[in-house]
Each structure stands twice: as C-alpha cells, then as structure tokens.
Amino acid sequence: MELTNMVSKSPRRPQRPGTVASQRDLPPPGLLDTPEQVLKYYERMGLPLDSSIPIETIIKSNNELDLSFKDLGINDAYIKRLADDRFEIAVNSKHHPNRQRFSMAHEYAHYLLHRGKIDSMPEGERILHRNGDKNSIEYQANTFAAELLMPEVLVRRAFRVSHGNLTKMALELGVSKESLKYRLSNLGYRVA
C-alpha cells in the first residue's frame, strides 16, 4: 500500500516549500515502518532531503516525541514512555553531533518499530555496532537508522561527488565515518 493512501482520508492543503509537517498532518504510528516511507513522507511535507537528513527536525515535528540532550555517561541515548502517547528521546549531550544524529535516528526507529516494547527496554543503551552486543531489536533499530540517515541515493551521490573520500562523504551526510563504513559495506562497497 502506498503511503499516500495511508496518511489521511481527507484531502491535504498544499504545503509551502520549506515548511515541515504540522502536528495534525503526522500519520498515525505504525504507518511509517521503513526508512523509505519516512523519507517519502517528510519530503512530501516539504522537508528538504537532498543531503544531510534532518533527523532532529523530523523528531521535533512529532507531537508524541520530546527530544532532550543530557549527560548520559557511557550511554548513547534512550527512549522512554512518558504517557500513553508521549515519549522522550534523550541523547548524550557530550557526544559529537554526528554521533548524536545516529543516536536520534536509532531511538526514532524504536519509536516507529517497537512502540509496544519500549516499556520493557532498558533506559540508556549503547548502540549495537559500537559495543558488539547481539540483540535483534537493537540490530533492527541500527539498520533502520543507517538507512534513514544514509539513503542509498544520497550515499551514491556523496561517493560520486567526493570521489570516494570517506571524510568528505561523512561530512556531506552528517554521519560518523564509523557508521558510514557500516552503511557502505551493506550497500556492497569495499571499504579500506
């Protein structure tokens, strides 16, 4: 089913270029189950998705999510339920902005994919590929976050423009070199 058929039964008012979806325009939870659906939805709502994906804006445009930055010690981030339809995503304020972006995308993935399990998830966590833990929920959130922040079309464009320079690509996409290597490997690139 196409996302356009799932978002609303009523016709939409046209969006001005550069405007982000208003709270009432957000689709019900469960209808953005893939990174492609999320990107398509926000692009249709006027969010520019032509280089670095604005994950912070995506999260802040959702009235069910509160985003905060805190000193979380050794932890990257967490998501917790504050009320039935209210969640907090907290990101370690001491980490590099690119690492924070991945942490935000990871927790956003939990919100979209694992809402029913959030109450049982530990508060505070280390991201899977950073600590080597094997956990299917964390793996799924990491994969979702990587595909959301680094869509294949943007990775290929960054590769072409930078002539394969990993540092330039990471800068263009607003991600860490570590997460970019992970994504490049999944897309079939050989990373030295």
CSV table of C-alpha atoms in Angstrom, one decimal:
chain,number,residue,atom,x,y,z
A,1,MET,CA,0.0,0.0,0.0
A,2,GLU,CA,1.3,3.4,-0.9
A,3,LEU,CA,2.0,5.9,1.9
A,4,THR,CA,-0.3,8.4,0.2
A,5,ASN,CA,-3.2,6.1,0.8
A,6,MET,CA,-2.4,5.6,4.5
A,7,VAL,CA,-1.8,9.2,5.7
A,8,SER,CA,-5.2,10.7,5.7
A,9,LYS,CA,-8.7,10.2,4.4
A,10,SER,CA,-9.2,13.9,3.9
A,11,PRO,CA,-7.6,16.0,1.2
A,12,ARG,CA,-4.5,17.9,2.2
A,13,ARG,CA,-3.9,21.5,1.8
A,14,PRO,CA,-0.8,22.2,-0.3
A,15,GLN,CA,2.4,22.8,1.6
A,16,ARG,CA,4.5,25.8,1.0
A,17,PRO,CA,8.1,24.8,0.1
A,18,GLY,CA,10.3,24.6,3.1
A,19,THR,CA,7.5,24.0,5.6
A,20,VAL,CA,7.5,21.0,7.8
A,21,ALA,CA,4.5,18.9,8.5
A,22,SER,CA,2.3,20.3,11.2
A,23,GLN,CA,1.4,18.1,14.2
A,24,ARG,CA,-2.0,17.2,12.8
A,25,ASP,CA,-0.5,16.1,9.5
A,26,LEU,CA,1.5,13.3,11.0
A,27,PRO,CA,0.3,9.9,10.1
A,28,PRO,CA,-0.8,7.5,12.9
A,29,PRO,CA,2.0,5.4,14.4
A,30,GLY,CA,2.7,2.2,12.6
A,31,LEU,CA,2.4,3.7,9.1
A,32,LEU,CA,6.0,4.7,8.7
A,33,ASP,CA,7.6,1.3,9.0
A,34,THR,CA,10.5,1.7,6.7
A,35,PRO,CA,13.1,4.4,6.2
A,36,GLU,CA,11.9,4.9,2.7
A,37,GLN,CA,8.3,5.6,3.9
A,38,VAL,CA,9.7,8.1,6.5
A,39,LEU,CA,11.7,9.9,3.9
A,40,LYS,CA,9.0,9.9,1.3
A,41,TYR,CA,6.5,11.3,3.9
A,42,TYR,CA,8.7,14.1,5.1
A,43,GLU,CA,9.8,15.1,1.6
A,44,ARG,CA,6.2,15.3,0.6
A,45,MET,CA,5.6,17.5,3.6
A,46,GLY,CA,8.3,19.9,2.4
A,47,LEU,CA,11.3,18.9,4.4
A,48,PRO,CA,14.4,19.1,2.1
A,49,LEU,CA,16.1,15.7,2.0
A,50,ASP,CA,18.8,16.5,-0.5
A,51,SER,CA,22.0,16.0,1.6
A,52,SER,CA,22.1,15.5,5.4
A,53,ILE,CA,18.8,14.1,6.6
A,54,PRO,CA,17.3,16.5,9.2
A,55,ILE,CA,16.5,13.8,11.9
A,56,GLU,CA,16.3,16.4,14.7
A,57,THR,CA,13.6,18.3,12.7
A,58,ILE,CA,11.8,15.0,12.0
A,59,ILE,CA,11.7,14.1,15.6
A,60,LYS,CA,10.7,17.6,16.8
A,61,SER,CA,7.8,17.8,14.3
A,62,ASN,CA,6.2,14.8,16.0
A,63,ASN,CA,4.0,15.9,18.9
A,64,GLU,CA,4.4,12.5,20.6
A,65,LEU,CA,8.1,12.9,21.0
A,66,ASP,CA,10.2,15.1,23.3
A,67,LEU,CA,13.8,15.4,22.4
A,68,SER,CA,16.4,16.3,25.0
A,69,PHE,CA,20.1,16.4,25.4
A,70,LYS,CA,21.6,15.1,28.6
A,71,ASP,CA,24.9,13.9,30.0
A,72,LEU,CA,24.2,10.1,29.9
A,73,GLY,CA,27.6,9.0,30.9
A,74,ILE,CA,28.7,5.9,28.9
A,75,ASN,CA,25.3,5.6,27.2
A,76,ASP,CA,24.4,7.0,23.8
A,77,ALA,CA,20.7,7.6,24.1
A,78,TYR,CA,17.4,6.2,25.4
A,79,ILE,CA,13.7,6.3,24.7
A,80,LYS,CA,11.1,6.0,27.4
A,81,ARG,CA,7.3,6.3,27.5
A,82,LEU,CA,6.1,9.4,29.5
A,83,ALA,CA,2.4,8.7,28.9
A,84,ASP,CA,0.2,6.6,26.6
A,85,ASP,CA,1.1,8.7,23.6
A,86,ARG,CA,4.1,10.6,24.8
A,87,PHE,CA,7.7,9.5,24.6
A,88,GLU,CA,11.1,11.1,25.5
A,89,ILE,CA,14.1,10.6,23.3
A,90,ALA,CA,17.3,11.6,25.2
A,91,VAL,CA,20.7,11.9,23.5
A,92,ASN,CA,24.1,12.1,25.2
A,93,SER,CA,24.9,15.8,25.1
A,94,LYS,CA,28.7,15.0,25.4
A,95,HIS,CA,28.9,13.2,22.1
A,96,HIS,CA,29.8,14.5,18.7
A,97,PRO,CA,26.8,15.9,16.7
A,98,ASN,CA,27.1,13.2,14.1
A,99,ARG,CA,27.0,10.5,16.7
A,100,GLN,CA,24.1,12.3,18.3
A,101,ARG,CA,22.3,12.2,14.9
A,102,PHE,CA,22.7,8.4,14.7
A,103,SER,CA,21.5,8.0,18.3
A,104,MET,CA,18.4,10.1,17.5
A,105,ALA,CA,17.7,8.0,14.4
A,106,HIS,CA,18.2,4.8,16.4
A,107,GLU,CA,15.7,5.9,19.1
A,108,TYR,CA,13.3,7.2,16.5
A,109,ALA,CA,13.5,3.7,14.9
A,110,HIS,CA,12.5,2.2,18.3
A,111,TYR,CA,9.6,4.6,18.4
A,112,LEU,CA,8.3,3.6,15.0
A,113,LEU,CA,9.1,-0.1,15.1
A,114,HIS,CA,9.0,-1.2,18.8
A,115,ARG,CA,6.4,1.0,20.5
A,116,GLY,CA,4.9,-1.9,22.3
A,117,LYS,CA,8.2,-2.9,23.7
A,118,ILE,CA,9.5,0.4,24.9
A,119,ASP,CA,8.4,0.0,28.5
A,120,SER,CA,10.4,-3.2,28.8
A,121,MET,CA,13.6,-1.7,27.2
A,122,PRO,CA,16.4,-0.6,29.4
A,123,GLU,CA,16.7,3.1,29.9
A,124,GLY,CA,20.1,4.0,28.4
A,125,GLU,CA,21.9,1.9,26.0
A,126,ARG,CA,25.0,1.6,23.9
A,127,ILE,CA,24.4,1.4,20.1
A,128,LEU,CA,24.8,-2.1,18.8
A,129,HIS,CA,27.7,-1.7,16.4
A,130,ARG,CA,29.6,0.3,19.0
A,131,ASN,CA,29.7,-2.4,21.6
A,132,GLY,CA,29.2,-5.6,19.6
A,133,ASP,CA,26.1,-6.8,21.5
A,134,LYS,CA,23.9,-9.2,19.6
A,135,ASN,CA,20.2,-8.2,20.0
A,136,SER,CA,17.7,-8.3,17.2
A,137,ILE,CA,15.8,-5.3,18.3
A,138,GLU,CA,18.9,-3.2,18.5
A,139,TYR,CA,20.2,-4.5,15.2
A,140,GLN,CA,16.9,-3.6,13.6
A,141,ALA,CA,17.0,-0.1,15.0
A,142,ASN,CA,20.6,0.3,13.9
A,143,THR,CA,19.8,-0.8,10.4
A,144,PHE,CA,16.7,1.5,10.2
A,145,ALA,CA,18.8,4.4,11.5
A,146,ALA,CA,21.6,3.8,9.0
A,147,GLU,CA,19.1,3.6,6.0
A,148,LEU,CA,17.2,6.6,7.2
A,149,LEU,CA,20.3,8.9,7.6
A,150,MET,CA,22.1,7.4,4.6
A,151,PRO,CA,19.6,6.6,1.9
A,152,GLU,CA,21.3,4.7,-1.0
A,153,VAL,CA,20.7,7.6,-3.5
A,154,LEU,CA,22.4,10.1,-1.2
A,155,VAL,CA,25.3,7.7,-0.4
A,156,ARG,CA,25.9,7.1,-4.1
A,157,ARG,CA,25.8,10.8,-4.9
A,158,ALA,CA,28.2,11.6,-2.0
A,159,PHE,CA,30.5,8.9,-3.2
A,160,ARG,CA,30.5,10.3,-6.8
A,161,VAL,CA,30.9,14.0,-5.7
A,162,SER,CA,33.7,13.2,-3.1
A,163,HIS,CA,35.4,10.7,-5.5
A,164,GLY,CA,35.2,8.1,-2.7
A,165,ASN,CA,36.7,10.2,0.1
A,166,LEU,CA,35.3,8.8,3.3
A,167,THR,CA,35.8,12.0,5.3
A,168,LYS,CA,34.1,14.2,2.7
A,169,MET,CA,31.2,11.7,2.4
A,170,ALA,CA,30.7,11.6,6.2
A,171,LEU,CA,30.7,15.4,6.3
A,172,GLU,CA,28.2,15.6,3.4
A,173,LEU,CA,25.8,13.1,5.0
A,174,GLY,CA,26.3,14.4,8.6
A,175,VAL,CA,27.3,11.0,10.0
A,176,SER,CA,30.3,9.5,11.6
A,177,LYS,CA,32.9,7.7,9.5
A,178,GLU,CA,32.2,4.6,11.5
A,179,SER,CA,28.5,4.5,10.7
A,180,LEU,CA,29.2,5.4,7.1
A,181,LYS,CA,31.6,2.4,6.8
A,182,TYR,CA,28.9,0.2,8.1
A,183,ARG,CA,26.4,1.5,5.6
A,184,LEU,CA,28.8,1.4,2.7
A,185,SER,CA,29.5,-2.2,3.5
A,186,ASN,CA,25.8,-3.0,3.5
A,187,LEU,CA,25.5,-1.4,0.1
A,188,GLY,CA,28.3,-3.5,-1.4
A,189,TYR,CA,31.1,-1.0,-1.3
A,190,ARG,CA,34.6,-2.2,-0.3
A,191,VAL,CA,35.9,0.0,2.5
A,192,ALA,CA,39.6,0.0,3.1
